RNA sequence: GCGGGAGUGGUGUAACGGCAGCCACGCCAGACUUAGGAUCUGGUGCCUUCGGGCGUGGGGGUUCGAGUCCCCCCUCCCGCACCA
């Protein structure tokens, strides 16, 4: 083996040395335009900025596998490329460190979660350093740092001190609401005042309650997802479709509790429409659209024995086909509408076997509250329900419709009540069949219609009264007509509803941000003033919330902080002298810290403000009219498609409304990196065997000589197919690992892992090394006095062009292919003792620098450059080398390639045709035939159509 | 069920509507080697009577020309899932 070959050992030596030097020299320190971190800004003042960001990791302590760094490497390559290409690049990294795993570990070991969390952070930081990523270390922080969560709490107080003005479609300070209420220019929003008295007649506490009900962060007594097994409540987003906790897979129950909520629903429309202005993948936008779930339709009121029943429907056109109403079991009108007794001729299917409607309703409600979603599914979604013993009146035709409660109607969506149209709705049809209810068709089904609910298009039938007829109309006209009639008669109005619910923000955990809230003597919540932030997490003996049996639906939350009694009661002077207050003992959910971390990177040590507005404008502000602003490239996993990304957008919009940021959106361009899967193998007993020890022979897979079956799946311990970055770095060095990982496909694409294929990347780096360094002597072997020949100039410039294209589109595989082509050209054209011209060798080193930065630094340094290649200029392709003087033109006859001819690159169509006809083979094929048409595309081809 | 995305050699992939398969893995052959799971060179879609023919999931269409655009179908992946 030659003494100076680029082996794994040499690569590792080079890599560690350069990582030390980068750190010592602050190579990746990014200057801000102003403030504490602005040293050196003159150097980059004329550059465009680029903010490149990863979804920061949760330091779980579980081992990394090769899939985890994929996104980090993608942003690193991009950020290095952009820096070389003349941008002022911000590429920071931090840690999302509050959360359940550390707390659970703490519960088991009794060790403070901060201790394990900080150890895990140190471990990840070391791994990131070994990957050679170019983060600005001065900007690193963790969400658990008091200097960080102080501002998380501060944002909470801003949300608490704000309300959403629907007329202006934006958040405003709560003081402005109070002023308008006092002035009488505004009335409390519907549902915020249950006293029924005018504002002026309310006392202090009543007024506060009305105001509190307007806040963006508000307390609400409502059914929440209570998870006894975890001892905490969960947001809707944290509950799976089958009614279990996403973490831990425990049953979840609906239970009314007073909890903090975030009024994200106020922003539903803006969150939806602003998606159109973002550079995100369509699939991701679609997931958000589905989650927000806008439907347009109508609210319709049906007169009843008590208050009118208001339903929401997207099909008001089918109103004449409504044959019954259904309320959700938890609907507030259920009690008042329930009749005292069944009529004599009651259908036995409608009573649930109970003696009175009251008993039937009580039994059904109890059953519905206890049953988890999972149980409902297990029953095959059979429609169940009971009749309230009462009827309501269809406003359009006076029909008396029986009113049921049934769990197929959900409390939280629309009005929690529906008009059932079994003729045109599958679910209603199923219920009608089970309960023997009539079916009235109002849409003409096609002749071959098999029966059941018809949900397709068609003309309206059976839909007229004395004043209005929908018959013969299509769906859209019918909706417009009937809605107009309903509005005119005061029976309803057109409306829009969303699936999106307000965000449940309280958690009964220890390891989270404490709320900056205290309660006064009247039990009213008061924001802790800015000067008293952060509210530090107190030390406790026991980190666990009280948990209960998985299925104990009647249990109630007991947060760990409630046991810190000397902390929960506090005497503060909030302006009217020292008073005793009670602290909020819930903590914030895991998502809080990740809602705004993009802002804190701009200067994590700023203890004066959340973010300096000038820095925010520079790094995140809009670039043109109509631009949302935001991070220029945000890369992370698709698993955060709705939760984190929706919450972060919501907070950012609130901060925008309140004037703290100039950007309307946090993340202008977002890319989900693919995930890495790998083969796994099972033996004849079906057990997984270590994938690393399986060999392939003649198409058979063998483990210890015995055949095994190949499977394919996500990398993980259970499949015994984990490959770690450490193993790869040990075997090849990190540059090879980087190049291999980036060469397997576009960043957003999932891909299989194949360790042995990494040798291809190692060979490439070895060949690049040999272009510059003599393997035997170690001497630099480039030629200073030789001009490249034309072929080499063409190869170089084509490579530059292709690499730029690949870098810009995050298709690093394409960039690497072009680098490989250039390298292969050079190793052949300059084989033996002929050194490569310096300009070409340097060009190659610059091209590969974002991908294999340590190798590039070493070669760049050996080529005589004292300063880091990270700040060298990325090459530009010279246009003249991208076009040949003569080009090979394809000659087709009837679309089939029959010959190639060489013509000058600028030959026009006539010259092309002449050259083609001059070709012997083509002349032979055209001889005696009639050419009906000639297609000649200069620079491309000639096609003779016979 | 509804919505979305994707199907190209043995494998990962590449191809402004213009020569399908760049680049790499693997495989085959060779070179250098005491040796090679190192390195280097060449070959490698399928069929072939060696003329050529056929090939981008299947079927149609638009076009001088389709992997690429349109329609139908199949398969796989992802999201949502009683949302009125």
mmCIF file with all atom_site columns, C-alpha atoms in Angstrom, chain A residues 763-910:
data_model
loop_
_atom_site.group_PDB
_atom_site.id
_atom_site.type_symbol
_atom_site.label_atom_id
_atom_site.label_alt_id
_atom_site.label_comp_id
_atom_site.label_asym_id
_atom_site.label_entity_id
_atom_site.label_seq_id
_atom_site.pdbx_PDB_ins_code
_atom_site.Cartn_x
_atom_site.Cartn_y
_atom_site.Cartn_z
_atom_site.occupancy
_atom_site.B_iso_or_equiv
_atom_site.pdbx_formal_charge
_atom_site.auth_seq_id
_atom_site.auth_comp_id
_atom_site.auth_asym_id
_atom_site.auth_atom_id
_atom_site.pdbx_PDB_model_num
ATOM 1   C CA . UNK A 1 763 ? -12.910 5.295  -4.178  1.00 0.00 ? 763 UNK A CA 1
ATOM 2   C CA . UNK A 1 764 ? -14.122 8.645  -5.499  1.00 0.00 ? 764 UNK A CA 1
ATOM 3   C CA . UNK A 1 765 ? -12.416 10.533 -2.665  1.00 0.00 ? 765 UNK A CA 1
ATOM 4   C CA . UNK A 1 766 ? -9.275  8.477  -3.144  1.00 0.00 ? 766 UNK A CA 1
ATOM 5   C CA . UNK A 1 767 ? -9.184  9.411  -6.827  1.00 0.00 ? 767 UNK A CA 1
ATOM 6   C CA . UNK A 1 768 ? -9.715  13.078 -5.993  1.00 0.00 ? 768 UNK A CA 1
ATOM 7   C CA . UNK A 1 769 ? -6.885  12.837 -3.466  1.00 0.00 ? 769 UNK A CA 1
ATOM 8   C CA . UNK A 1 770 ? -4.644  11.335 -6.155  1.00 0.00 ? 770 UNK A CA 1
ATOM 9   C CA . UNK A 1 771 ? -5.410  14.187 -8.515  1.00 0.00 ? 771 UNK A CA 1
ATOM 10  C CA . UNK A 1 772 ? -3.630  16.500 -6.054  1.00 0.00 ? 772 UNK A CA 1
ATOM 11  C CA . UNK A 1 773 ? -1.313  14.274 -4.014  1.00 0.00 ? 773 UNK A CA 1
ATOM 12  C CA . UNK A 1 774 ? 1.239   11.713 -5.159  1.00 0.00 ? 774 UNK A CA 1
ATOM 13  C CA . UNK A 1 775 ? 0.313   8.576  -3.225  1.00 0.00 ? 775 UNK A CA 1
ATOM 14  C CA . UNK A 1 776 ? 3.913   7.384  -3.062  1.00 0.00 ? 776 UNK A CA 1
ATOM 15  C CA . UNK A 1 777 ? 5.771   10.553 -2.160  1.00 0.00 ? 777 UNK A CA 1
ATOM 16  C CA . UNK A 1 778 ? 2.986   12.622 -0.655  1.00 0.00 ? 778 UNK A CA 1
ATOM 17  C CA . UNK A 1 779 ? 4.029   15.544 -2.854  1.00 0.00 ? 779 UNK A CA 1
ATOM 18  C CA . UNK A 1 780 ? 1.532   17.862 -4.453  1.00 0.00 ? 780 UNK A CA 1
ATOM 19  C CA . UNK A 1 781 ? 1.538   16.935 -8.115  1.00 0.00 ? 781 UNK A CA 1
ATOM 20  C CA . UNK A 1 782 ? -0.370  19.685 -9.903  1.00 0.00 ? 782 UNK A CA 1
ATOM 21  C CA . UNK A 1 783 ? 1.141   21.518 -12.873 1.00 0.00 ? 783 UNK A CA 1
ATOM 22  C CA . UNK A 1 784 ? 1.466   25.263 -12.379 1.00 0.00 ? 784 UNK A CA 1
ATOM 23  C CA . UNK A 1 785 ? 2.532   26.093 -15.914 1.00 0.00 ? 785 UNK A CA 1
ATOM 24  C CA . UNK A 1 786 ? 0.199   23.955 -17.998 1.00 0.00 ? 786 UNK A CA 1
ATOM 25  C CA . UNK A 1 787 ? -3.075  25.092 -19.548 1.00 0.00 ? 787 UNK A CA 1
ATOM 26  C CA . UNK A 1 788 ? -5.865  22.537 -19.609 1.00 0.00 ? 788 UNK A CA 1
ATOM 27  C CA . UNK A 1 789 ? -6.760  21.132 -23.004 1.00 0.00 ? 789 UNK A CA 1
ATOM 28  C CA . UNK A 1 790 ? -10.181 21.863 -24.432 1.00 0.00 ? 790 UNK A CA 1
ATOM 29  C CA . UNK A 1 791 ? -11.688 18.541 -23.394 1.00 0.00 ? 791 UNK A CA 1
ATOM 30  C CA . UNK A 1 792 ? -10.624 19.126 -19.813 1.00 0.00 ? 792 UNK A CA 1
ATOM 31  C CA . UNK A 1 793 ? -11.944 22.680 -19.790 1.00 0.00 ? 793 UNK A CA 1
ATOM 32  C CA . UNK A 1 794 ? -15.239 21.370 -21.069 1.00 0.00 ? 794 UNK A CA 1
ATOM 33  C CA . UNK A 1 795 ? -15.308 18.615 -18.452 1.00 0.00 ? 795 UNK A CA 1
ATOM 34  C CA . UNK A 1 796 ? -14.573 21.081 -15.657 1.00 0.00 ? 796 UNK A CA 1
ATOM 35  C CA . UNK A 1 797 ? -17.151 23.620 -16.704 1.00 0.00 ? 797 UNK A CA 1
ATOM 36  C CA . UNK A 1 798 ? -19.830 21.017 -17.275 1.00 0.00 ? 798 UNK A CA 1
ATOM 37  C CA . UNK A 1 799 ? -19.130 19.642 -13.838 1.00 0.00 ? 799 UNK A CA 1
ATOM 38  C CA . UNK A 1 800 ? -19.413 23.132 -12.324 1.00 0.00 ? 800 UNK A CA 1
ATOM 39  C CA . UNK A 1 801 ? -22.718 23.635 -14.072 1.00 0.00 ? 801 UNK A CA 1
ATOM 40  C CA . UNK A 1 802 ? -24.103 20.281 -12.981 1.00 0.00 ? 802 UNK A CA 1
ATOM 41  C CA . UNK A 1 803 ? -22.882 20.557 -9.393  1.00 0.00 ? 803 UNK A CA 1
ATOM 42  C CA . UNK A 1 804 ? -24.482 23.970 -9.012  1.00 0.00 ? 804 UNK A CA 1
ATOM 43  C CA . UNK A 1 805 ? -27.743 22.566 -10.311 1.00 0.00 ? 805 UNK A CA 1
ATOM 44  C CA . UNK A 1 806 ? -27.608 19.633 -7.904  1.00 0.00 ? 806 UNK A CA 1
ATOM 45  C CA . UNK A 1 807 ? -26.745 21.813 -4.898  1.00 0.00 ? 807 UNK A CA 1
ATOM 46  C CA . UNK A 1 808 ? -29.532 24.265 -5.594  1.00 0.00 ? 808 UNK A CA 1
ATOM 47  C CA . UNK A 1 809 ? -32.175 21.565 -5.883  1.00 0.00 ? 809 UNK A CA 1
ATOM 48  C CA . UNK A 1 810 ? -30.954 19.467 -2.933  1.00 0.00 ? 810 UNK A CA 1
ATOM 49  C CA . UNK A 1 811 ? -30.172 16.642 -5.336  1.00 0.00 ? 811 UNK A CA 1
ATOM 50  C CA . UNK A 1 812 ? -26.678 16.028 -4.091  1.00 0.00 ? 812 UNK A CA 1
ATOM 51  C CA . UNK A 1 813 ? -26.623 12.690 -5.894  1.00 0.00 ? 813 UNK A CA 1
ATOM 52  C CA . UNK A 1 814 ? -26.577 14.602 -9.183  1.00 0.00 ? 814 UNK A CA 1
ATOM 53  C CA . UNK A 1 815 ? -23.808 16.882 -7.937  1.00 0.00 ? 815 UNK A CA 1
ATOM 54  C CA . UNK A 1 816 ? -21.724 13.890 -6.901  1.00 0.00 ? 816 UNK A CA 1
ATOM 55  C CA . UNK A 1 817 ? -22.273 12.178 -10.269 1.00 0.00 ? 817 UNK A CA 1
ATOM 56  C CA . UNK A 1 818 ? -20.924 15.267 -12.066 1.00 0.00 ? 818 UNK A CA 1
ATOM 57  C CA . UNK A 1 819 ? -17.923 15.435 -9.716  1.00 0.00 ? 819 UNK A CA 1
ATOM 58  C CA . UNK A 1 820 ? -17.292 11.774 -10.393 1.00 0.00 ? 820 UNK A CA 1
ATOM 59  C CA . UNK A 1 821 ? -17.369 12.336 -14.142 1.00 0.00 ? 821 UNK A CA 1
ATOM 60  C CA . UNK A 1 822 ? -14.840 15.131 -13.858 1.00 0.00 ? 822 UNK A CA 1
ATOM 61  C CA . UNK A 1 823 ? -12.614 13.046 -11.584 1.00 0.00 ? 823 UNK A CA 1
ATOM 62  C CA . UNK A 1 824 ? -12.768 10.079 -13.925 1.00 0.00 ? 824 UNK A CA 1
ATOM 63  C CA . UNK A 1 825 ? -11.897 12.320 -16.847 1.00 0.00 ? 825 UNK A CA 1
ATOM 64  C CA . UNK A 1 826 ? -8.890  13.732 -14.990 1.00 0.00 ? 826 UNK A CA 1
ATOM 65  C CA . UNK A 1 827 ? -7.556  10.367 -13.840 1.00 0.00 ? 827 UNK A CA 1
ATOM 66  C CA . UNK A 1 828 ? -7.638  9.170  -17.420 1.00 0.00 ? 828 UNK A CA 1
ATOM 67  C CA . UNK A 1 829 ? -6.525  12.286 -19.241 1.00 0.00 ? 829 UNK A CA 1
ATOM 68  C CA . UNK A 1 830 ? -3.683  12.877 -16.791 1.00 0.00 ? 830 UNK A CA 1
ATOM 69  C CA . UNK A 1 831 ? -2.692  9.294  -16.078 1.00 0.00 ? 831 UNK A CA 1
ATOM 70  C CA . UNK A 1 832 ? 0.890   8.366  -15.275 1.00 0.00 ? 832 UNK A CA 1
ATOM 71  C CA . UNK A 1 833 ? 3.358   11.176 -14.724 1.00 0.00 ? 833 UNK A CA 1
ATOM 72  C CA . UNK A 1 834 ? 1.254   13.940 -16.243 1.00 0.00 ? 834 UNK A CA 1
ATOM 73  C CA . UNK A 1 835 ? 0.097   16.299 -13.495 1.00 0.00 ? 835 UNK A CA 1
ATOM 74  C CA . UNK A 1 836 ? -3.292  17.974 -13.663 1.00 0.00 ? 836 UNK A CA 1
ATOM 75  C CA . UNK A 1 837 ? -3.204  21.717 -14.369 1.00 0.00 ? 837 UNK A CA 1
ATOM 76  C CA . UNK A 1 838 ? -3.542  23.649 -11.112 1.00 0.00 ? 838 UNK A CA 1
ATOM 77  C CA . UNK A 1 839 ? -6.665  25.545 -12.141 1.00 0.00 ? 839 UNK A CA 1
ATOM 78  C CA . UNK A 1 840 ? -8.491  22.294 -12.835 1.00 0.00 ? 840 UNK A CA 1
ATOM 79  C CA . UNK A 1 841 ? -7.338  20.542 -9.670  1.00 0.00 ? 841 UNK A CA 1
ATOM 80  C CA . UNK A 1 842 ? -8.375  23.549 -7.600  1.00 0.00 ? 842 UNK A CA 1
ATOM 81  C CA . UNK A 1 843 ? -11.715 23.647 -9.346  1.00 0.00 ? 843 UNK A CA 1
ATOM 82  C CA . UNK A 1 844 ? -12.295 20.008 -8.425  1.00 0.00 ? 844 UNK A CA 1
ATOM 83  C CA . UNK A 1 845 ? -11.400 20.661 -4.778  1.00 0.00 ? 845 UNK A CA 1
ATOM 84  C CA . UNK A 1 846 ? -13.796 23.610 -4.620  1.00 0.00 ? 846 UNK A CA 1
ATOM 85  C CA . UNK A 1 847 ? -16.597 21.552 -6.158  1.00 0.00 ? 847 UNK A CA 1
ATOM 86  C CA . UNK A 1 848 ? -16.287 18.788 -3.601  1.00 0.00 ? 848 UNK A CA 1
ATOM 87  C CA . UNK A 1 849 ? -15.740 21.109 -0.619  1.00 0.00 ? 849 UNK A CA 1
ATOM 88  C CA . UNK A 1 850 ? -19.388 21.308 0.562   1.00 0.00 ? 850 UNK A CA 1
ATOM 89  C CA . UNK A 1 851 ? -19.707 17.529 0.419   1.00 0.00 ? 851 UNK A CA 1
ATOM 90  C CA . UNK A 1 852 ? -16.319 16.387 1.746   1.00 0.00 ? 852 UNK A CA 1
ATOM 91  C CA . UNK A 1 853 ? -15.164 19.478 3.619   1.00 0.00 ? 853 UNK A CA 1
ATOM 92  C CA . UNK A 1 854 ? -12.235 17.948 5.518   1.00 0.00 ? 854 UNK A CA 1
ATOM 93  C CA . UNK A 1 855 ? -10.684 16.402 2.415   1.00 0.00 ? 855 UNK A CA 1
ATOM 94  C CA . UNK A 1 856 ? -11.176 19.661 0.570   1.00 0.00 ? 856 UNK A CA 1
ATOM 95  C CA . UNK A 1 857 ? -9.595  21.727 3.367   1.00 0.00 ? 857 UNK A CA 1
ATOM 96  C CA . UNK A 1 858 ? -6.573  19.426 3.417   1.00 0.00 ? 858 UNK A CA 1
ATOM 97  C CA . UNK A 1 859 ? -6.083  19.529 -0.349  1.00 0.00 ? 859 UNK A CA 1
ATOM 98  C CA . UNK A 1 860 ? -6.748  23.269 -0.500  1.00 0.00 ? 860 UNK A CA 1
ATOM 99  C CA . UNK A 1 861 ? -4.149  23.808 2.186   1.00 0.00 ? 861 UNK A CA 1
ATOM 100 C CA . UNK A 1 862 ? -1.607  21.557 0.450   1.00 0.00 ? 862 UNK A CA 1
ATOM 101 C CA . UNK A 1 863 ? -2.251  23.477 -2.757  1.00 0.00 ? 863 UNK A CA 1
ATOM 102 C CA . UNK A 1 864 ? -0.842  26.483 -0.919  1.00 0.00 ? 864 UNK A CA 1
ATOM 103 C CA . UNK A 1 865 ? -3.897  28.308 0.388   1.00 0.00 ? 865 UNK A CA 1
ATOM 104 C CA . UNK A 1 866 ? -3.509  29.354 4.008   1.00 0.00 ? 866 UNK A CA 1
ATOM 105 C CA . UNK A 1 867 ? -7.138  30.293 4.547   1.00 0.00 ? 867 UNK A CA 1
ATOM 106 C CA . UNK A 1 868 ? -10.088 27.905 4.890   1.00 0.00 ? 868 UNK A CA 1
ATOM 107 C CA . UNK A 1 869 ? -11.728 26.622 1.725   1.00 0.00 ? 869 UNK A CA 1
ATOM 108 C CA . UNK A 1 870 ? -15.056 27.187 3.478   1.00 0.00 ? 870 UNK A CA 1
ATOM 109 C CA . UNK A 1 871 ? -14.797 30.851 2.508   1.00 0.00 ? 871 UNK A CA 1
ATOM 110 C CA . UNK A 1 872 ? -13.339 30.340 -0.979  1.00 0.00 ? 872 UNK A CA 1
ATOM 111 C CA . UNK A 1 873 ? -15.521 31.230 -3.964  1.00 0.00 ? 873 UNK A CA 1
ATOM 112 C CA . UNK A 1 874 ? -17.513 28.442 -5.532  1.00 0.00 ? 874 UNK A CA 1
ATOM 113 C CA . UNK A 1 875 ? -16.619 28.214 -9.230  1.00 0.00 ? 875 UNK A CA 1
ATOM 114 C CA . UNK A 1 876 ? -18.863 29.616 -11.939 1.00 0.00 ? 876 UNK A CA 1
ATOM 115 C CA . UNK A 1 877 ? -19.152 27.787 -15.248 1.00 0.00 ? 877 UNK A CA 1
ATOM 116 C CA . UNK A 1 878 ? -17.825 29.612 -18.282 1.00 0.00 ? 878 UNK A CA 1
ATOM 117 C CA . UNK A 1 879 ? -20.589 29.554 -20.841 1.00 0.00 ? 879 UNK A CA 1
ATOM 118 C CA . UNK A 1 880 ? -18.260 29.045 -23.797 1.00 0.00 ? 880 UNK A CA 1
ATOM 119 C CA . UNK A 1 881 ? -17.159 25.669 -22.433 1.00 0.00 ? 881 UNK A CA 1
ATOM 120 C CA . UNK A 1 882 ? -20.688 24.424 -22.043 1.00 0.00 ? 882 UNK A CA 1
ATOM 121 C CA . UNK A 1 883 ? -21.288 24.373 -25.786 1.00 0.00 ? 883 UNK A CA 1
ATOM 122 C CA . UNK A 1 884 ? -19.269 22.340 -28.249 1.00 0.00 ? 884 UNK A CA 1
ATOM 123 C CA . UNK A 1 885 ? -18.004 23.724 -31.541 1.00 0.00 ? 885 UNK A CA 1
ATOM 124 C CA . UNK A 1 886 ? -19.429 20.734 -33.287 1.00 0.00 ? 886 UNK A CA 1
ATOM 125 C CA . UNK A 1 887 ? -22.257 18.623 -31.995 1.00 0.00 ? 887 UNK A CA 1
ATOM 126 C CA . UNK A 1 888 ? -23.439 15.111 -32.745 1.00 0.00 ? 888 UNK A CA 1
ATOM 127 C CA . UNK A 1 889 ? -26.906 15.370 -34.190 1.00 0.00 ? 889 UNK A CA 1
ATOM 128 C CA . UNK A 1 890 ? -29.281 12.460 -34.093 1.00 0.00 ? 890 UNK A CA 1
ATOM 129 C CA . UNK A 1 891 ? -30.936 11.626 -37.381 1.00 0.00 ? 891 UNK A CA 1
ATOM 130 C CA . UNK A 1 892 ? -34.271 9.879  -37.076 1.00 0.00 ? 892 UNK A CA 1
ATOM 131 C CA . UNK A 1 893 ? -36.443 8.321  -39.708 1.00 0.00 ? 893 UNK A CA 1
ATOM 132 C CA . UNK A 1 894 ? -40.047 8.062  -38.504 1.00 0.00 ? 894 UNK A CA 1
ATOM 133 C CA . UNK A 1 895 ? -38.905 8.817  -34.982 1.00 0.00 ? 895 UNK A CA 1
ATOM 134 C CA . UNK A 1 896 ? -36.317 6.033  -34.868 1.00 0.00 ? 896 UNK A CA 1
ATOM 135 C CA . UNK A 1 897 ? -32.636 6.856  -34.515 1.00 0.00 ? 897 UNK A CA 1
ATOM 136 C CA . UNK A 1 898 ? -30.866 5.732  -37.663 1.00 0.00 ? 898 UNK A CA 1
ATOM 137 C CA . UNK A 1 899 ? -27.646 7.736  -37.724 1.00 0.00 ? 899 UNK A CA 1
ATOM 138 C CA . UNK A 1 900 ? -25.621 10.474 -36.096 1.00 0.00 ? 900 UNK A CA 1
ATOM 139 C CA . UNK A 1 901 ? -23.906 13.269 -37.944 1.00 0.00 ? 901 UNK A CA 1
ATOM 140 C CA . UNK A 1 902 ? -21.464 15.881 -36.713 1.00 0.00 ? 902 UNK A CA 1
ATOM 141 C CA . UNK A 1 903 ? -22.393 19.463 -37.541 1.00 0.00 ? 903 UNK A CA 1
ATOM 142 C CA . UNK A 1 904 ? -21.257 22.878 -36.305 1.00 0.00 ? 904 UNK A CA 1
ATOM 143 C CA . UNK A 1 905 ? -23.049 23.785 -33.100 1.00 0.00 ? 905 UNK A CA 1
ATOM 144 C CA . UNK A 1 906 ? -24.675 26.799 -34.706 1.00 0.00 ? 906 UNK A CA 1
ATOM 145 C CA . UNK A 1 907 ? -25.901 24.974 -37.825 1.00 0.00 ? 907 UNK A CA 1
ATOM 146 C CA . UNK A 1 908 ? -29.430 26.005 -38.772 1.00 0.00 ? 908 UNK A CA 1
ATOM 147 C CA . UNK A 1 909 ? -32.276 23.707 -39.739 1.00 0.00 ? 909 UNK A CA 1
ATOM 148 C CA . UNK A 1 910 ? -31.415 23.697 -43.436 1.00 0.00 ? 910 UNK A CA 1
#
